[in-house]
Amino acid sequence: MKTNTVTFTHPSVNVLENRTLHCYRNASYSNVPTTIKVGPFDQLVAPFIPVAVVFIYEQSGSLEPIPVRRLQRALELLLDYYSHLTGRLNIATDGTYEITRIGTGAELLVAKCTDRLDSFSLDTPGRISLMDLPGASNALFGPFDASLEGICRDPLFTVQHTRFACGSVALGIRLRHNNCDGNGYFQLIRDLAELYRGLKSDYIPTLARPPHFLSYMSDLDMTSDEKQEALAFKPSLLVIDPLPEAIKAPSQPPPHVVGRILRFTGAELEALKVYATDPSTPNNWVSTFEAISALLYQSIYQARLRYFSEDPSAVSPPDFLTPFDFRGKRFPELPPAYFPNALLCLYTSLSHDMLSHAPLWQIAKHLHDLMRNKVPDAGHLKSTLRWIAAQPDKTRIRSGFRYGNGSIMVSQWVKFDMYAGTEFDDDEKPKLVSTPFTSISLVDGLAYTLPTEMQGKAGGDKQAIDVNLALSEPIWEILERDEQLKQFSTSWSPIGVRSG
């Protein structure tokens, strides 16, 4: 049977061992349900999408960081708190996701790189870039099979430990997105680091703040009448797809998608925020994320119009999408240390005239209002989640966002404070934390805002932000000449990761 397994190889990286991980204390899984249903939030995420991040730890002194034996013990202790991650995904006949076969195990791959870490500093000596690492860091993760067979067969949680010739270490950690969002992911990483640090004593460490891993509304059981009432609700952000029609093959294959990194320095971001604020009301403000999003939204749309100048109708509706996290005061029913997904995606669409001719501050103001005025309140959100749970065919649930060659999606990863609490050894922050461009994330119009490697060391520009941006290859060629974008982002990765 043909699968969609993607393995990024690099001549200097070799996997030496593949170890199955089980819970440390509860290896029999006698107290764990055999099947765990996910909740409505998790149901909105396609099962083939992972959350994958690489963490780079540089050797300092004579001791090698993160020995495999201690890491494995910490991972086993972690699974005592996240035991469902030893299971496998099952998709029920109505499209409901379930975690079954709990106890099958997570996965730890032990790898070696024959080159030193500093040999990958191709841009600036001493600075490690995502693009410099083996396979643009993809070789630092285990293989991933995005086929239906693979996502139901393979582990939900995988870790690759790669030791460089100099002793430095890369951890490539991948989780299935329908188990958690970015917030939950970094909670798990901090829990792992806490347990690892605790192993320096003779006692078995415990977490000071244990996670809540059961999905909200996963135990919801509605009567037939309650289901009908739930289905009568009209959510503001979701729709039901009509029954699928036959898919026509495109007349010619679309261009390759290329992922590149745009860096915004702290000074550039301050100038951009001023530029993106209504000059007639300077007391108003836009966030850094809103200013960056507005800049990308307008610049990319205008580049696409130039590319399709002979047939502007070929550009799909210019929809904008961004995920919104409902943890905290917005939805207090979610417990503290909530691990699963808690996201809905906000979206909007601006007119051709505004994106083509309006000053940037008007676009930024529209996005500012979207983030504050279009977010469902707690009552609407709860009804939306019940509507999801009641659907007889969950595969037909869709966002109202219209994806196409005119749309853009921007995710705010910088808010996760990705470097905080990820020290495995005391005071040894990672040198780099970043998410790679993969075969799954190379989607035309997808962007992530990320902290830079400056977060991992003393001094430097702590306010700088990287934007990992994937675009159709010919759009990049036009965007490189965009004066407005170049005004606020003077550093771009010269090469990118190319799909196909």
Short mmCIF file of C-alpha atoms in Angstrom, two decimals:
data_model
loop_
_atom_site.label_atom_id
_atom_site.label_comp_id
_atom_site.label_asym_id
_atom_site.label_seq_id
_atom_site.Cartn_x
_atom_site.Cartn_y
_atom_site.Cartn_z
CA MET A 1 0.00 0.00 0.00
CA LYS A 2 1.34 3.40 -0.93
CA THR A 3 1.84 5.78 1.98
CA ASN A 4 2.75 9.42 2.40
CA THR A 5 5.72 8.85 4.67
CA VAL A 6 8.13 11.77 4.61
CA THR A 7 11.68 11.19 5.84
CA PHE A 8 14.10 14.08 5.51
CA THR A 9 17.62 12.74 5.36
CA HIS A 10 20.99 14.42 5.64
CA PRO A 11 24.32 12.69 5.03
CA SER A 12 25.66 13.62 8.47
CA VAL A 13 22.62 12.45 10.52
CA ASN A 14 22.07 8.78 11.29
CA VAL A 15 19.45 7.19 13.55
CA LEU A 16 21.11 4.59 15.77
CA GLU A 17 18.20 3.34 17.90
CA ASN A 18 14.42 3.45 18.06
CA ARG A 19 13.10 3.02 21.61
CA THR A 20 9.47 2.53 22.66
CA LEU A 21 8.44 4.70 25.62
CA HIS A 22 5.96 3.64 28.31
CA CYS A 23 4.76 5.22 31.54
CA TYR A 24 7.27 4.92 34.40
CA ARG A 25 4.97 4.07 37.33
CA ASN A 26 1.87 2.87 35.52
CA ALA A 27 3.28 0.48 32.95
CA SER A 28 0.27 -1.85 33.27
CA TYR A 29 -2.17 1.00 32.42
CA SER A 30 -4.68 -0.65 34.76
CA ASN A 31 -6.09 2.72 35.85
CA VAL A 32 -6.33 4.21 32.35
CA PRO A 33 -9.47 3.96 30.17
CA THR A 34 -9.03 1.79 27.10
CA THR A 35 -10.55 4.50 24.89
CA ILE A 36 -10.45 8.27 25.35
CA LYS A 37 -12.65 10.47 23.21
CA VAL A 38 -11.39 13.89 22.24
CA GLY A 39 -13.50 17.00 22.67
CA PRO A 40 -15.05 19.41 20.16
CA PHE A 41 -12.04 21.76 20.13
CA ASP A 42 -9.77 18.88 19.07
CA GLN A 43 -12.24 17.73 16.45
CA LEU A 44 -11.51 20.87 14.40
CA VAL A 45 -7.89 19.89 13.68
CA ALA A 46 -7.06 17.56 10.79
CA PRO A 47 -5.37 14.42 12.15
CA PHE A 48 -2.44 14.58 9.72
CA ILE A 49 -1.21 17.95 11.07
CA PRO A 50 1.58 17.76 13.68
CA VAL A 51 3.06 20.32 16.05
CA ALA A 52 6.82 19.98 15.59
CA VAL A 53 9.57 22.06 17.19
CA VAL A 54 13.34 21.67 17.29
CA PHE A 55 15.28 22.64 20.43
CA ILE A 56 19.06 23.16 20.12
CA TYR A 57 21.24 22.87 23.26
CA GLU A 58 24.89 23.86 22.95
CA GLN A 59 27.58 22.09 24.94
CA SER A 60 29.30 24.34 27.48
CA GLY A 61 32.05 22.90 29.63
CA SER A 62 33.08 19.26 29.75
CA LEU A 63 29.68 17.66 30.37
CA GLU A 64 27.54 16.77 27.36
CA PRO A 65 24.00 18.16 27.67
CA ILE A 66 20.93 15.93 27.93
CA PRO A 67 22.27 12.36 28.08
CA VAL A 68 19.84 9.89 26.47
CA ARG A 69 19.38 7.69 29.53
CA ARG A 70 18.25 10.58 31.74
CA LEU A 71 16.04 11.99 28.95
CA GLN A 72 14.33 8.62 28.54
CA ARG A 73 13.62 8.41 32.27
CA ALA A 74 12.17 11.93 32.21
CA LEU A 75 9.99 11.04 29.20
CA GLU A 76 8.69 7.94 31.01
CA LEU A 77 7.86 10.05 34.07
CA LEU A 78 6.15 12.59 31.78
CA LEU A 79 3.93 9.85 30.34
CA ASP A 80 2.62 9.13 33.84
CA TYR A 81 0.86 12.49 33.50
CA TYR A 82 0.07 12.22 29.76
CA SER A 83 -0.58 8.47 29.52
CA HIS A 84 -3.00 8.90 26.58
CA LEU A 85 0.01 9.84 24.43
CA THR A 86 1.07 6.18 24.50
CA GLY A 87 -2.08 5.31 22.51
CA ARG A 88 -3.06 5.46 18.88
CA LEU A 89 -5.61 7.50 16.95
CA ASN A 90 -8.84 5.89 15.83
CA ILE A 91 -11.42 7.63 13.66
CA ALA A 92 -15.00 6.46 14.29
CA THR A 93 -17.57 6.08 11.50
CA ASP A 94 -19.03 9.54 12.22
CA GLY A 95 -15.56 11.13 12.02
CA THR A 96 -15.09 11.41 15.79
CA TYR A 97 -11.46 11.11 16.90
CA GLU A 98 -10.67 8.65 19.68
CA ILE A 99 -7.45 7.55 21.36
CA THR A 100 -7.32 3.78 21.65
CA ARG A 101 -4.69 1.10 22.35
CA ILE A 102 -3.30 3.14 25.25
CA GLY A 103 -0.04 1.57 26.36
CA THR A 104 1.22 0.85 22.85
CA GLY A 105 3.92 3.44 23.46
CA ALA A 106 5.46 6.73 22.38
CA GLU A 107 8.77 6.82 20.51
CA LEU A 108 12.34 7.98 21.21
CA LEU A 109 14.82 7.96 18.34
CA VAL A 110 18.52 8.20 19.18
CA ALA A 111 20.61 9.77 16.41
CA LYS A 112 24.12 11.00 15.78
CA CYS A 113 25.38 13.84 13.60
CA THR A 114 28.94 13.44 12.37
CA ASP A 115 29.40 17.23 12.05
CA ARG A 116 29.84 19.85 14.74
CA LEU A 117 26.95 22.21 15.48
CA ASP A 118 29.02 25.27 14.63
CA SER A 119 29.68 23.87 11.14
CA PHE A 120 26.05 24.75 10.36
CA SER A 121 26.53 28.47 11.13
CA LEU A 122 26.50 29.39 7.45
CA ASP A 123 25.13 32.92 7.76
CA THR A 124 26.81 34.58 10.75
CA PRO A 125 29.51 32.87 12.86
CA GLY A 126 28.03 31.79 16.20
CA ARG A 127 24.42 32.21 15.05
CA ILE A 128 22.42 29.07 14.28
CA SER A 129 19.55 29.52 11.85
CA LEU A 130 16.75 27.06 11.21
CA MET A 131 17.74 27.06 7.54
CA ASP A 132 21.36 26.13 8.36
CA LEU A 133 20.52 22.96 10.30
CA PRO A 134 20.54 19.53 8.60
CA GLY A 135 17.64 19.42 6.13
CA ALA A 136 16.57 22.88 7.39
CA SER A 137 16.13 20.99 10.73
CA ASN A 138 13.85 18.34 9.21
CA ALA A 139 16.57 15.69 9.52
CA LEU A 140 16.41 16.23 13.30
CA PHE A 141 12.90 14.66 13.45
CA GLY A 142 11.74 11.11 12.94
CA PRO A 143 9.81 10.12 9.79
CA PHE A 144 6.16 11.16 9.55
CA ASP A 145 3.45 9.36 7.60
CA ALA A 146 0.48 11.63 6.83
CA SER A 147 -1.62 8.91 5.20
CA LEU A 148 -4.77 7.65 6.94
CA GLU A 149 -3.02 4.35 7.58
CA GLY A 150 -0.02 6.11 9.08
CA ILE A 151 -1.87 8.50 11.37
CA CYS A 152 -3.83 5.60 12.90
CA ARG A 153 -0.81 3.29 13.17
CA ASP A 154 2.04 5.51 14.32
CA PRO A 155 2.79 7.09 17.72
CA LEU A 156 1.10 10.33 18.78
CA PHE A 157 4.30 11.56 20.43
CA THR A 158 7.84 11.20 19.06
CA VAL A 159 11.19 12.59 20.18
CA GLN A 160 14.46 12.45 18.24
CA HIS A 161 17.63 13.07 20.26
CA THR A 162 20.52 14.00 17.94
CA ARG A 163 24.03 14.37 19.34
CA PHE A 164 26.39 16.50 17.24
CA ALA A 165 30.10 15.69 16.98
CA CYS A 166 30.89 18.56 19.39
CA GLY A 167 28.51 17.17 22.05
CA SER A 168 25.68 19.65 21.47
CA VAL A 169 22.17 18.22 21.22
CA ALA A 170 19.04 18.74 19.13
CA LEU A 171 15.65 17.56 20.35
CA GLY A 172 13.10 17.24 17.55
CA ILE A 173 9.77 16.81 19.38
CA ARG A 174 6.56 16.11 17.48
CA LEU A 175 2.97 15.81 18.77
CA ARG A 176 -0.27 15.37 16.84
CA HIS A 177 -2.10 18.70 16.65
CA ASN A 178 -5.46 17.09 17.37
CA ASN A 179 -4.09 16.22 20.82
CA CYS A 180 -2.98 19.75 21.71
CA ASP A 181 -2.39 23.25 20.39
CA GLY A 182 0.80 25.29 20.67
CA ASN A 183 0.00 26.39 24.23
CA GLY A 184 -0.48 22.78 25.34
CA TYR A 185 2.62 21.70 23.45
CA PHE A 186 4.92 24.10 25.28
CA GLN A 187 3.25 23.20 28.59
CA LEU A 188 4.27 19.58 27.95
CA ILE A 189 7.84 20.60 27.04
CA ARG A 190 8.17 22.62 30.26
CA ASP A 191 6.79 19.65 32.23
CA LEU A 192 9.40 17.41 30.58
CA ALA A 193 12.22 19.84 31.43
CA GLU A 194 10.98 20.13 35.04
CA LEU A 195 11.00 16.35 35.48
CA TYR A 196 14.42 16.07 33.82
CA ARG A 197 15.89 18.67 36.18
CA GLY A 198 14.32 16.84 39.12
CA LEU A 199 16.23 13.66 38.26
CA LYS A 200 19.49 15.18 39.50
CA SER A 201 18.35 14.20 43.03
CA ASP A 202 17.86 10.69 44.44
CA TYR A 203 14.08 11.12 44.54
CA ILE A 204 11.59 10.45 41.79
CA PRO A 205 10.41 13.95 40.82
CA THR A 206 6.80 15.02 40.49
CA LEU A 207 5.25 17.96 38.69
CA ALA A 208 4.41 20.99 40.81
CA ARG A 209 1.42 21.70 38.54
CA PRO A 210 0.02 18.50 37.00
CA PRO A 211 -1.68 18.90 33.61
CA HIS A 212 -5.34 18.48 32.78
CA PHE A 213 -5.25 16.19 29.74
CA LEU A 214 -8.92 15.25 29.23
CA SER A 215 -10.58 17.34 26.54
CA TYR A 216 -13.38 19.73 27.44
CA MET A 217 -16.80 18.19 26.63
CA SER A 218 -15.19 14.87 25.69
CA ASP A 219 -17.62 13.16 28.10
CA LEU A 220 -20.69 15.00 26.77
CA ASP A 221 -23.64 12.65 26.32
CA MET A 222 -26.70 14.26 24.73
CA THR A 223 -30.19 12.90 24.30
CA SER A 224 -31.81 12.96 20.85
CA ASP A 225 -33.72 16.12 21.74
CA GLU A 226 -30.58 17.80 23.09
CA LYS A 227 -28.76 16.96 19.86
CA GLN A 228 -31.51 18.51 17.78
CA GLU A 229 -31.41 21.65 19.93
CA ALA A 230 -27.63 21.82 19.57
CA LEU A 231 -27.83 21.38 15.79
CA ALA A 232 -30.32 24.26 15.49
CA PHE A 233 -27.64 26.70 16.69
CA LYS A 234 -25.86 28.81 14.04
CA PRO A 235 -22.16 29.25 14.92
CA SER A 236 -20.42 32.41 13.76
CA LEU A 237 -17.12 30.81 12.71
CA LEU A 238 -18.00 27.32 11.41
CA VAL A 239 -20.06 25.86 8.59
CA ILE A 240 -21.02 22.45 7.25
CA ASP A 241 -19.56 21.53 3.90
CA PRO A 242 -22.04 20.44 1.24
CA LEU A 243 -21.70 16.87 0.10
CA PRO A 244 -18.45 16.55 -1.83
CA GLU A 245 -18.46 16.72 -5.59
CA ALA A 246 -16.04 15.11 -7.98
CA ILE A 247 -12.68 16.88 -7.86
CA LYS A 248 -11.44 18.07 -11.22
CA ALA A 249 -7.73 17.85 -11.84
CA PRO A 250 -6.09 21.26 -12.43
CA SER A 251 -5.14 22.03 -16.02
CA GLN A 252 -1.54 22.45 -14.89
CA PRO A 253 0.22 21.77 -11.59
CA PRO A 254 0.46 24.75 -9.23
CA PRO A 255 3.88 26.34 -8.62
CA HIS A 256 6.07 25.00 -5.86
CA VAL A 257 5.66 26.55 -2.41
CA VAL A 258 8.80 27.94 -0.76
CA GLY A 259 9.27 28.64 2.95
CA ARG A 260 11.56 31.53 3.93
CA ILE A 261 12.23 33.53 7.11
CA LEU A 262 11.71 37.29 7.42
CA ARG A 263 13.37 38.92 10.42
CA PHE A 264 11.97 42.07 12.03
CA THR A 265 14.32 43.76 14.48
CA GLY A 266 12.95 45.47 17.58
CA ALA A 267 13.60 48.89 16.03
CA GLU A 268 11.88 47.88 12.79
CA LEU A 269 8.85 46.64 14.72
CA GLU A 270 8.55 49.90 16.65
CA ALA A 271 8.64 51.85 13.38
CA LEU A 272 6.09 49.47 11.84
CA LYS A 273 3.66 49.89 14.75
CA VAL A 274 3.83 53.69 14.38
CA TYR A 275 3.26 53.36 10.63
CA ALA A 276 0.31 51.00 11.24
CA THR A 277 -1.44 53.32 13.75
CA ASP A 278 -4.09 55.84 12.69
CA PRO A 279 -2.16 59.16 12.54
CA SER A 280 -5.29 61.18 13.39
CA THR A 281 -5.77 59.32 16.70
CA PRO A 282 -2.26 58.54 18.00
CA ASN A 283 -3.68 57.43 21.35
CA ASN A 284 -5.10 54.40 19.58
CA TRP A 285 -2.74 51.47 19.19
CA VAL A 286 -2.23 48.21 17.37
CA SER A 287 -0.29 45.23 18.66
CA THR A 288 2.95 44.02 17.10
CA PHE A 289 1.11 40.98 15.76
CA GLU A 290 -1.61 43.12 14.18
CA ALA A 291 0.95 45.38 12.53
CA ILE A 292 2.94 42.45 11.11
CA SER A 293 -0.26 40.71 9.95
CA ALA A 294 -1.50 43.86 8.20
CA LEU A 295 1.83 44.30 6.44
CA LEU A 296 1.87 40.69 5.22
CA TYR A 297 -1.82 40.77 4.26
CA GLN A 298 -1.46 43.83 2.04
CA SER A 299 1.96 43.08 0.56
CA ILE A 300 1.17 39.47 -0.34
CA TYR A 301 -2.19 40.38 -1.87
CA GLN A 302 -0.61 43.06 -4.05
CA ALA A 303 2.14 40.64 -5.16
CA ARG A 304 -0.49 38.08 -6.11
CA LEU A 305 -2.40 40.66 -8.13
CA ARG A 306 0.75 41.49 -10.06
CA TYR A 307 1.37 37.80 -10.75
CA PHE A 308 -2.22 37.30 -11.97
CA SER A 309 -2.40 40.68 -13.73
CA GLU A 310 -3.67 39.15 -16.96
CA ASP A 311 -6.54 37.44 -15.13
CA PRO A 312 -7.25 39.01 -11.70
CA SER A 313 -10.34 36.80 -11.34
CA ALA A 314 -7.95 33.86 -10.89
CA VAL A 315 -7.14 35.15 -7.38
CA SER A 316 -9.38 33.59 -4.73
CA PRO A 317 -11.13 35.77 -2.09
CA PRO A 318 -8.48 37.50 0.05
CA ASP A 319 -9.51 35.95 3.36
CA PHE A 320 -7.38 36.37 6.49
CA LEU A 321 -7.33 33.80 9.31
CA THR A 322 -5.70 33.62 12.73
CA PRO A 323 -6.22 31.16 15.63
CA PHE A 324 -7.59 32.47 18.94
CA ASP A 325 -6.87 30.77 22.29
CA PHE A 326 -9.82 30.61 24.70
CA ARG A 327 -7.86 29.77 27.84
CA GLY A 328 -8.14 32.17 30.77
CA LYS A 329 -10.80 34.80 31.40
CA ARG A 330 -12.37 34.45 27.95
CA PHE A 331 -13.65 30.96 28.83
CA PRO A 332 -13.11 30.20 32.53
CA GLU A 333 -14.67 26.72 32.27
CA LEU A 334 -11.32 25.43 31.00
CA PRO A 335 -9.27 24.24 34.01
CA PRO A 336 -5.74 25.43 34.80
CA ALA A 337 -2.88 23.64 32.99
CA TYR A 338 -5.30 22.60 30.23
CA PHE A 339 -3.33 20.54 27.70
CA PRO A 340 -5.70 19.82 24.74
CA ASN A 341 -6.74 22.26 22.04
CA ALA A 342 -8.60 25.42 23.04
CA LEU A 343 -8.64 27.23 19.70
CA LEU A 344 -11.12 28.61 17.21
CA CYS A 345 -9.99 30.50 14.13
CA LEU A 346 -11.09 34.07 13.54
CA TYR A 347 -11.30 35.18 9.94
CA THR A 348 -12.21 38.19 7.84
CA SER A 349 -11.99 39.41 4.26
CA LEU A 350 -11.12 42.88 3.04
CA SER A 351 -12.07 44.44 -0.26
CA HIS A 352 -9.83 44.66 -3.28
CA ASP A 353 -9.79 48.46 -3.04
CA MET A 354 -8.69 48.49 0.60
CA LEU A 355 -5.91 45.95 0.13
CA SER A 356 -4.76 47.63 -3.07
CA HIS A 357 -4.87 51.30 -2.11
CA ALA A 358 -5.62 51.92 1.59
CA PRO A 359 -2.87 53.04 3.99
CA LEU A 360 -1.57 50.25 6.17
CA TRP A 361 -3.14 51.65 9.34
CA GLN A 362 -6.64 51.01 7.98
CA ILE A 363 -5.87 47.32 7.49
CA ALA A 364 -4.23 47.10 10.91
CA LYS A 365 -7.26 48.77 12.52
CA HIS A 366 -9.56 46.24 10.86
CA LEU A 367 -7.48 43.35 12.25
CA HIS A 368 -7.35 45.06 15.66
CA ASP A 369 -11.16 45.19 15.70
CA LEU A 370 -11.35 41.54 14.55
CA MET A 371 -9.27 40.37 17.52
CA ARG A 372 -11.44 42.27 19.99
CA ASN A 373 -14.95 42.48 18.59
CA LYS A 374 -15.44 39.25 16.64
CA VAL A 375 -14.42 36.79 19.33
CA PRO A 376 -17.38 34.65 20.49
CA ASP A 377 -18.42 35.17 24.10
CA ALA A 378 -18.54 32.25 26.53
CA GLY A 379 -22.19 31.45 25.80
CA HIS A 380 -21.72 31.45 22.03
CA LEU A 381 -18.55 29.37 22.33
CA LYS A 382 -20.25 26.75 24.52
CA SER A 383 -23.14 26.46 22.04
CA THR A 384 -20.61 26.16 19.20
CA LEU A 385 -18.86 23.27 20.95
CA ARG A 386 -22.18 21.49 21.56
CA TRP A 387 -23.01 22.03 17.86
CA ILE A 388 -19.71 20.33 16.93
CA ALA A 389 -20.34 17.43 19.30
CA ALA A 390 -23.85 16.85 17.89
CA GLN A 391 -22.83 16.69 14.23
CA PRO A 392 -23.67 13.30 12.69
CA ASP A 393 -20.73 13.59 10.25
CA LYS A 394 -17.85 15.55 11.79
CA THR A 395 -15.75 15.30 8.63
CA ARG A 396 -17.97 17.99 7.08
CA ILE A 397 -17.27 20.66 9.74
CA ARG A 398 -15.30 23.54 8.25
CA SER A 399 -14.20 27.05 9.10
CA GLY A 400 -16.02 29.78 7.19
CA PHE A 401 -12.58 30.90 6.01
CA ARG A 402 -12.09 30.37 2.27
CA TYR A 403 -8.64 29.00 1.59
CA GLY A 404 -7.13 29.65 -1.82
CA ASN A 405 -4.36 31.42 -3.72
CA GLY A 406 -5.55 34.79 -2.39
CA SER A 407 -5.80 33.93 1.32
CA ILE A 408 -3.37 34.25 4.21
CA MET A 409 -3.13 32.54 7.61
CA VAL A 410 -0.98 33.97 10.42
CA SER A 411 -0.34 32.15 13.71
CA GLN A 412 1.09 33.96 16.73
CA TRP A 413 3.69 31.55 18.13
CA VAL A 414 5.77 34.33 19.65
CA LYS A 415 3.22 34.60 22.47
CA PHE A 416 4.19 31.13 23.77
CA ASP A 417 7.48 32.42 25.23
CA MET A 418 9.14 29.39 23.67
CA TYR A 419 12.47 29.73 25.49
CA ALA A 420 11.07 30.10 29.02
CA GLY A 421 11.17 26.97 31.19
CA THR A 422 12.78 24.82 28.50
CA GLU A 423 16.14 24.57 30.31
CA PHE A 424 16.93 20.87 30.83
CA ASP A 425 20.05 21.71 32.81
CA ASP A 426 19.95 24.61 35.27
CA ASP A 427 20.37 27.99 33.55
CA GLU A 428 21.18 26.38 30.18
CA LYS A 429 18.65 27.93 27.83
CA PRO A 430 18.33 26.45 24.35
CA LYS A 431 20.39 28.18 21.68
CA LEU A 432 17.49 27.98 19.23
CA VAL A 433 13.81 27.01 19.40
CA SER A 434 11.92 26.98 16.11
CA THR A 435 9.37 25.13 14.03
CA PRO A 436 10.55 23.78 10.67
CA PHE A 437 9.09 24.08 7.22
CA THR A 438 7.78 20.59 6.50
CA SER A 439 5.82 18.92 3.74
CA ILE A 440 2.71 19.62 5.86
CA SER A 441 3.42 23.28 6.70
CA LEU A 442 4.54 24.34 3.21
CA VAL A 443 1.08 25.76 2.49
CA ASP A 444 0.78 28.84 0.28
CA GLY A 445 0.01 31.83 2.53
CA LEU A 446 0.82 30.23 5.92
CA ALA A 447 2.93 32.29 8.36
CA TYR A 448 4.17 31.89 11.94
CA THR A 449 5.56 34.69 14.11
CA LEU A 450 8.39 33.34 16.26
CA PRO A 451 10.90 34.64 18.80
CA THR A 452 14.46 34.70 17.50
CA GLU A 453 17.55 32.97 18.91
CA MET A 454 18.23 36.22 20.84
CA GLN A 455 15.81 34.90 23.47
CA GLY A 456 18.26 32.13 24.29
CA LYS A 457 21.25 34.26 25.24
CA ALA A 458 22.17 37.28 27.32
CA GLY A 459 22.07 40.62 25.55
CA GLY A 460 20.94 41.08 21.99
CA ASP A 461 17.66 42.18 20.53
CA LYS A 462 14.99 40.50 22.67
CA GLN A 463 12.18 42.26 20.79
CA ALA A 464 13.12 40.85 17.37
CA ILE A 465 10.66 38.52 15.66
CA ASP A 466 11.06 36.00 12.86
CA VAL A 467 8.21 35.26 10.47
CA ASN A 468 8.32 31.80 8.91
CA LEU A 469 6.37 32.39 5.70
CA ALA A 470 5.40 29.90 2.97
CA LEU A 471 4.39 31.28 -0.42
CA SER A 472 4.11 30.19 -4.02
CA GLU A 473 7.57 30.47 -5.57
CA PRO A 474 6.71 33.17 -8.18
CA ILE A 475 5.07 35.32 -5.48
CA TRP A 476 8.38 35.44 -3.61
CA GLU A 477 10.09 36.79 -6.72
CA ILE A 478 7.63 39.69 -6.80
CA LEU A 479 7.62 40.22 -3.04
CA GLU A 480 11.39 40.70 -3.01
CA ARG A 481 10.78 44.02 -4.81
CA ASP A 482 8.03 45.20 -2.43
CA GLU A 483 9.31 48.49 -0.99
CA GLN A 484 6.84 48.65 1.90
CA LEU A 485 7.78 45.18 3.14
CA LYS A 486 11.52 45.78 2.66
CA GLN A 487 11.22 49.02 4.63
CA PHE A 488 10.35 47.14 7.84
CA SER A 489 12.07 43.79 7.35
CA THR A 490 15.62 44.20 6.08
CA SER A 491 16.76 40.62 6.79
CA TRP A 492 15.35 37.72 4.75
CA SER A 493 16.69 34.18 4.49
CA PRO A 494 18.43 34.10 1.11
CA ILE A 495 17.25 30.55 0.40
CA GLY A 496 14.14 28.65 1.37
CA VAL A 497 12.70 25.18 1.79
CA ARG A 498 10.92 24.13 -1.41
CA SER A 499 7.93 21.79 -1.64
CA GLY A 500 8.12 18.75 -3.86
#
